[in-house]
Coordinates of C-alpha atoms and ligand atoms in Angstrom, one line a residue:
M1 CA 24.6 19.8 28.3
K2 CA 25.2 18.5 24.8
K3 CA 26.1 15.1 26.2
L4 CA 22.8 14.8 28.0
F5 CA 20.8 15.9 25.0
L6 CA 20.9 12.8 22.8
P7 CA 20.1 10.3 25.6
L8 CA 17.3 12.5 26.7
L9 CA 15.9 12.6 23.2
M10 CA 16.2 8.8 23.0
L11 CA 14.5 8.4 26.3
L12 CA 11.6 10.7 25.2
A13 CA 11.3 8.6 21.9
A14 CA 11.2 5.4 24.0
C15 CA 8.5 6.9 26.2
Q16 CA 6.2 7.7 23.3
P17 CA 3.1 5.6 23.2
E18 CA 2.6 3.1 20.3
I19 CA -1.2 3.1 20.6
I20 CA -3.3 6.3 21.2
K21 CA -7.0 6.8 21.4
I22 CA -8.7 9.5 19.4
D23 CA -12.5 9.9 19.8
G24 CA -12.7 6.3 21.1
T25 CA -10.8 4.8 18.1
S26 CA -7.4 3.2 18.6
Y27 CA -4.6 4.4 16.4
I28 CA -1.0 3.2 16.1
T29 CA 1.7 5.7 15.5
G30 CA 3.6 5.6 12.2
R31 CA 6.8 5.2 14.2
A32 CA 5.4 2.0 15.9
V33 CA 4.2 0.7 12.5
G34 CA 7.8 1.1 11.2
K35 CA 9.2 -0.7 14.2
R36 CA 6.8 -3.6 13.8
L37 CA 7.4 -3.9 10.0
H38 CA 11.2 -3.4 10.4
L39 CA 11.1 -0.2 8.3
E40 CA 12.8 3.0 9.1
C41 CA 10.4 5.9 9.8
L42 CA 11.0 9.3 8.2
D43 CA 8.9 12.4 9.0
K44 CA 7.6 15.2 6.7
P45 CA 6.7 13.7 4.4
F46 CA 5.9 10.6 6.3
M47 CA 7.6 7.5 4.9
L48 CA 8.6 4.0 6.1
A49 CA 11.5 2.7 4.2
G50 CA 13.3 -0.6 3.9
Q51 CA 15.4 -2.4 1.3
E52 CA 12.4 -3.8 -0.6
Y53 CA 9.5 -1.6 0.6
I54 CA 8.5 2.0 0.8
V55 CA 5.3 2.9 2.6
S56 CA 4.2 6.6 2.1
A57 CA 1.1 8.3 3.5
D58 CA -0.4 11.7 4.1
P59 CA -2.5 12.8 7.0
N60 CA -6.3 12.6 6.9
E61 CA -6.2 10.4 3.7
R62 CA -8.1 7.1 3.2
F63 CA -5.1 5.6 1.3
F64 CA -1.4 5.0 1.5
R65 CA 1.1 3.8 -1.1
L66 CA 3.2 0.7 -1.0
N67 CA 6.1 0.9 -3.5
G68 CA 4.1 3.6 -5.2
V69 CA 0.8 1.5 -5.6
K70 CA -2.3 3.2 -4.1
L71 CA -4.0 1.0 -1.5
W72 CA -7.2 2.2 0.3
L73 CA -7.5 2.1 4.1
A74 CA -10.6 1.3 6.0
Y75 CA -10.2 4.5 8.0
P76 CA -8.3 7.8 7.3
T77 CA -4.9 8.4 8.7
V78 CA -4.6 11.1 11.4
E79 CA -1.9 13.5 12.4
S80 CA -1.3 13.5 16.1
E81 CA 1.3 15.0 18.5
Y82 CA 3.3 11.7 17.8
G83 CA 3.2 12.2 14.0
L84 CA 1.1 10.4 11.4
C85 CA -1.0 7.5 12.8
F86 CA -2.9 4.6 11.2
S87 CA -6.0 3.1 12.7
E88 CA -5.2 -0.1 14.7
Y89 CA -7.7 -1.9 12.5
D90 CA -5.8 -0.9 9.4
F91 CA -2.5 -1.9 10.9
N92 CA -3.7 -5.4 11.7
N93 CA -6.0 -6.0 8.7
T94 CA -4.6 -3.8 5.8
L95 CA -0.9 -3.1 6.4
L96 CA 0.4 -6.2 8.3
P97 CA -1.1 -8.8 5.9
L98 CA 0.9 -7.2 3.0
F99 CA 4.1 -8.0 4.8
D100 CA 3.3 -11.1 6.8
A101 CA 1.2 -14.0 5.4
A102 CA 0.2 -15.2 8.9
P103 CA -3.2 -13.3 9.0
L104 CA -4.2 -14.8 5.6
T105 CA -6.3 -18.0 5.3
R106 CA -4.1 -20.9 4.3
R107 CA -5.6 -22.3 1.2
K108 CA -4.2 -24.0 -1.9
I109 CA -5.7 -22.1 -4.8
S110 CA -6.7 -24.5 -7.5
K111 CA -10.2 -23.6 -8.7
I112 CA -11.1 -20.0 -9.8
V113 CA -14.4 -18.5 -10.7
I114 CA -14.0 -15.7 -13.4
D115 CA -17.1 -13.5 -13.7
P116 CA -17.4 -11.5 -16.9
G117 CA -19.7 -8.6 -15.7
H118 CA -23.1 -7.9 -17.2
G119 CA -24.2 -9.8 -20.4
G120 CA -27.4 -10.3 -22.4
A121 CA -30.0 -7.8 -21.5
H122 CA -27.5 -5.9 -19.3
P123 CA -24.9 -4.2 -21.6
G124 CA -23.1 -2.4 -18.7
A125 CA -21.4 0.9 -19.6
P126 CA -21.8 2.1 -23.1
G127 CA -18.8 2.8 -25.2
K128 CA -18.1 4.2 -28.7
L129 CA -16.5 1.0 -29.9
A130 CA -18.3 -1.7 -28.0
K131 CA -20.5 -2.3 -25.0
E132 CA -18.9 -3.1 -21.6
K133 CA -20.3 -6.6 -21.5
E134 CA -18.3 -7.4 -24.7
F135 CA -15.0 -6.2 -23.4
N136 CA -15.6 -8.0 -20.1
L137 CA -16.3 -11.3 -21.9
A138 CA -13.2 -11.0 -24.1
I139 CA -10.9 -10.2 -21.2
A140 CA -12.4 -12.9 -19.0
G141 CA -12.1 -15.5 -21.8
K142 CA -8.4 -14.7 -22.3
L143 CA -7.9 -14.8 -18.5
A144 CA -9.6 -18.2 -18.2
G145 CA -7.4 -19.6 -21.0
L146 CA -4.2 -18.3 -19.4
L147 CA -5.1 -19.5 -15.9
R148 CA -5.9 -23.0 -17.4
D149 CA -2.5 -23.0 -19.1
N150 CA -1.0 -22.2 -15.7
G151 CA -2.7 -25.3 -14.2
F152 CA -5.8 -23.8 -12.5
E153 CA -9.3 -25.1 -13.0
V154 CA -11.5 -22.2 -14.1
I155 CA -15.3 -21.7 -14.1
L156 CA -16.8 -18.8 -16.0
T157 CA -20.1 -17.5 -14.7
R158 CA -21.1 -16.9 -18.4
N159 CA -19.5 -18.2 -21.6
G160 CA -21.5 -16.1 -24.0
D161 CA -23.9 -13.1 -24.2
E162 CA -26.3 -14.5 -21.6
T163 CA -28.4 -12.5 -19.1
L164 CA -27.3 -13.4 -15.7
E165 CA -28.4 -11.6 -12.4
L166 CA -26.0 -10.9 -9.6
P167 CA -27.1 -13.6 -7.0
P168 CA -26.2 -16.7 -9.2
R169 CA -22.8 -15.1 -10.0
A170 CA -22.0 -14.6 -6.3
A171 CA -23.3 -18.2 -5.5
K172 CA -21.0 -19.8 -8.2
A173 CA -17.9 -20.0 -6.0
A174 CA -19.8 -22.0 -3.2
E175 CA -21.6 -24.1 -5.8
S176 CA -18.5 -25.1 -7.6
E177 CA -16.3 -25.2 -4.4
A178 CA -13.9 -22.7 -5.9
D179 CA -11.1 -21.0 -4.0
I180 CA -11.3 -17.5 -5.2
F181 CA -13.7 -15.3 -7.3
V182 CA -12.6 -12.6 -9.8
S183 CA -15.1 -10.4 -11.5
I184 CA -14.1 -8.5 -14.7
H185 CA -15.6 -5.1 -15.5
C186 CA -14.9 -1.8 -17.3
N187 CA -15.7 1.5 -15.8
S188 CA -17.7 4.6 -16.7
A189 CA -18.0 8.1 -15.3
P190 CA -19.8 11.3 -16.2
N191 CA -16.4 13.1 -16.2
P192 CA -14.9 12.2 -19.6
D193 CA -11.4 12.7 -18.1
A194 CA -11.8 9.9 -15.5
N195 CA -9.5 7.1 -16.5
G196 CA -7.3 4.3 -15.1
I197 CA -7.6 1.0 -13.3
E198 CA -9.0 0.0 -9.8
T199 CA -9.5 -3.3 -8.1
F200 CA -12.2 -3.7 -5.4
S201 CA -12.5 -6.0 -2.4
I202 CA -15.2 -5.9 0.2
T203 CA -15.4 -2.8 2.5
P204 CA -14.5 -3.8 6.1
R205 CA -17.5 -4.2 8.4
G206 CA -18.6 -0.8 9.7
A207 CA -16.2 1.2 7.4
A208 CA -17.2 3.5 4.5
N209 CA -16.8 2.4 0.8
S210 CA -14.0 4.0 -1.1
N211 CA -16.4 5.2 -3.7
D212 CA -20.0 5.4 -2.4
N213 CA -21.3 6.5 -5.9
A214 CA -20.0 3.5 -7.8
D215 CA -22.3 1.3 -9.8
H216 CA -23.0 -2.3 -8.6
S217 CA -23.2 -1.1 -5.0
L218 CA -25.8 -2.6 -2.8
K219 CA -28.6 -0.1 -2.3
V220 CA -29.5 -1.6 1.1
P221 CA -28.0 -0.9 4.5
P222 CA -25.0 -3.2 5.2
D223 CA -25.8 -6.5 6.7
E224 CA -23.3 -7.1 9.4
N225 CA -23.6 -10.9 8.8
A226 CA -22.9 -10.8 5.1
S227 CA -20.8 -13.8 4.1
G228 CA -18.3 -11.7 2.2
Y229 CA -17.0 -10.2 5.5
R230 CA -15.4 -13.6 6.4
F231 CA -12.6 -13.0 3.9
T232 CA -12.2 -9.2 4.2
V233 CA -8.4 -9.5 4.9
D234 CA -7.8 -12.2 2.2
S235 CA -9.8 -10.3 -0.4
F236 CA -7.8 -7.2 0.2
A237 CA -4.6 -9.1 -0.1
L238 CA -5.8 -10.5 -3.5
S239 CA -7.0 -7.1 -4.8
S240 CA -3.8 -5.4 -3.8
A241 CA -1.7 -8.1 -5.5
I242 CA -3.7 -7.8 -8.7
Q243 CA -3.8 -3.9 -8.7
R244 CA 0.0 -3.9 -8.2
R245 CA 0.6 -6.1 -11.2
L246 CA -1.9 -4.2 -13.4
I247 CA -0.3 -0.9 -12.7
E248 CA 3.2 -2.3 -13.2
S249 CA 2.2 -3.9 -16.6
T250 CA 0.0 -1.2 -18.1
G251 CA 1.3 2.1 -16.7
A252 CA -2.4 3.1 -16.4
F253 CA -3.5 5.7 -13.9
D254 CA -3.5 4.0 -10.5
R255 CA -6.9 4.5 -8.9
G256 CA -6.0 2.0 -6.2
A257 CA -7.0 -1.2 -4.5
K258 CA -10.4 0.1 -3.3
R259 CA -13.2 -1.1 -1.0
A260 CA -16.9 -1.5 -1.9
R261 CA -19.9 -3.5 -0.9
F262 CA -20.7 -4.8 -4.5
H263 CA -23.1 -7.6 -4.5
V264 CA -20.6 -10.2 -5.8
L265 CA -18.1 -9.3 -3.1
Y266 CA -20.6 -8.8 -0.2
N267 CA -22.4 -12.1 -0.8
N268 CA -19.4 -14.2 -1.7
T269 CA -18.2 -17.2 0.3
V270 CA -14.5 -17.1 -0.8
P271 CA -11.9 -14.3 -1.2
A272 CA -13.4 -12.1 -4.0
V273 CA -12.4 -9.1 -6.1
L274 CA -13.8 -7.0 -8.8
V275 CA -11.4 -5.5 -11.4
E276 CA -12.3 -2.3 -13.3
C277 CA -9.9 -2.6 -16.3
G278 CA -10.4 0.9 -17.6
F279 CA -13.0 3.5 -18.6
M280 CA -15.5 3.0 -21.5
S281 CA -16.1 6.8 -21.1
H282 CA -12.5 7.7 -21.7
K283 CA -11.3 7.7 -25.3
A284 CA -7.7 6.6 -24.8
D285 CA -8.8 3.9 -22.2
E286 CA -11.5 2.6 -24.5
D287 CA -9.2 2.5 -27.6
K288 CA -6.7 0.4 -25.6
L289 CA -9.5 -1.9 -24.1
A290 CA -10.6 -2.6 -27.7
T291 CA -7.2 -4.1 -28.8
P292 CA -6.5 -7.8 -28.2
E293 CA -2.9 -7.0 -27.3
Y294 CA -4.0 -4.8 -24.4
Q295 CA -6.5 -7.3 -23.3
T296 CA -3.7 -9.9 -23.2
T297 CA -1.5 -7.4 -21.2
L298 CA -4.4 -7.0 -18.7
T299 CA -5.0 -10.8 -18.4
R300 CA -1.3 -11.5 -17.9
A301 CA -1.2 -9.0 -15.1
I302 CA -4.3 -10.3 -13.4
A303 CA -3.0 -13.9 -13.6
R304 CA 0.4 -12.7 -12.1
G305 CA -1.4 -11.1 -9.2
I306 CA -3.4 -14.2 -8.6
A307 CA -0.2 -16.3 -8.7
D308 CA 1.4 -13.9 -6.2
Y309 CA -1.6 -14.3 -3.8
A310 CA -1.6 -18.1 -4.3
E311 CA 2.0 -18.3 -3.4
R312 CA 1.4 -16.4 -0.2
T313 CA -1.6 -18.5 0.9
A314 CA -0.1 -21.9 0.0
P315 CA -0.2 -24.3 2.9
P316 CA 3.2 -25.3 4.1
A317 CA 4.6 -28.5 2.5
P318 CA 3.8 -31.5 4.6
D319 CA 6.7 -32.8 6.6
K320 CA 8.6 -35.6 5.0
V321 CA 7.5 -38.9 6.5
E322 CA 10.4 -41.2 7.4
K323 CA 10.0 -44.7 6.1
Ligands
LIG401 ZN1 -19.6 -3.1 -15.0

């Protein structure tokens, strides 16, 4: 009996489907995700583990963690008779591009638009030490300097305390033929305990935003043809690279690489992200944001995240031509 038991279990495992349908949506089992990403699948709690990577997730959640960093899914995970499952959309567009650069748009990143949020008549979130627009400009200015030192061409949407509406910000990347767009903001919440860092990219077409109450959201129904959707996968790869470096460098509370239909993401024409560097409404966060040292820590982390992304999207070196 015992001799038969193991082969029987293996046969049963081999017979398990990789893709299942729940309410008309396709899901891929966690076990199949592990197989495709060459990671070992452990149950209860669910985990995919390899030498370099650990993917952890809970059922019915809109996020998972990669090496501890919180990354938001387009659709919640589900628990099925085959264990935890991810939507097939998220496997192809969220998980896979973190491991394999093939789904990303090949592009040499040389020109970057940095967008300090708010400005002039729009102060952004109020703080006790400064207005959000002031922190945004200080962080963006440092980031621009560092990226230029690293060999990138940088265009700032504003260089001083100018009033600038959202459409010209979003249009800047197309106008200047830039390769990526990074908007810099600081957060605010009615709950004074809310704190930490989050980095947004556009919500996938048809999915819900990670935080539907957030500021800067479009107050109109989603336009299925918005230009920002063209780079949904690339923008998420950029936001998750930046979020990872920010959490690693600052030790701040990790709110995750999130999804939102903010104007500057939704109407952009290149991979675009919006970084919320900390909360004006949280005393310890604001105290840190006010120091030039912490602003430098933030900018180094963002620049490192951009470099990680640029490395992954770099076109292959041209074949050597024989003379
Ligand atoms: Zn803001």
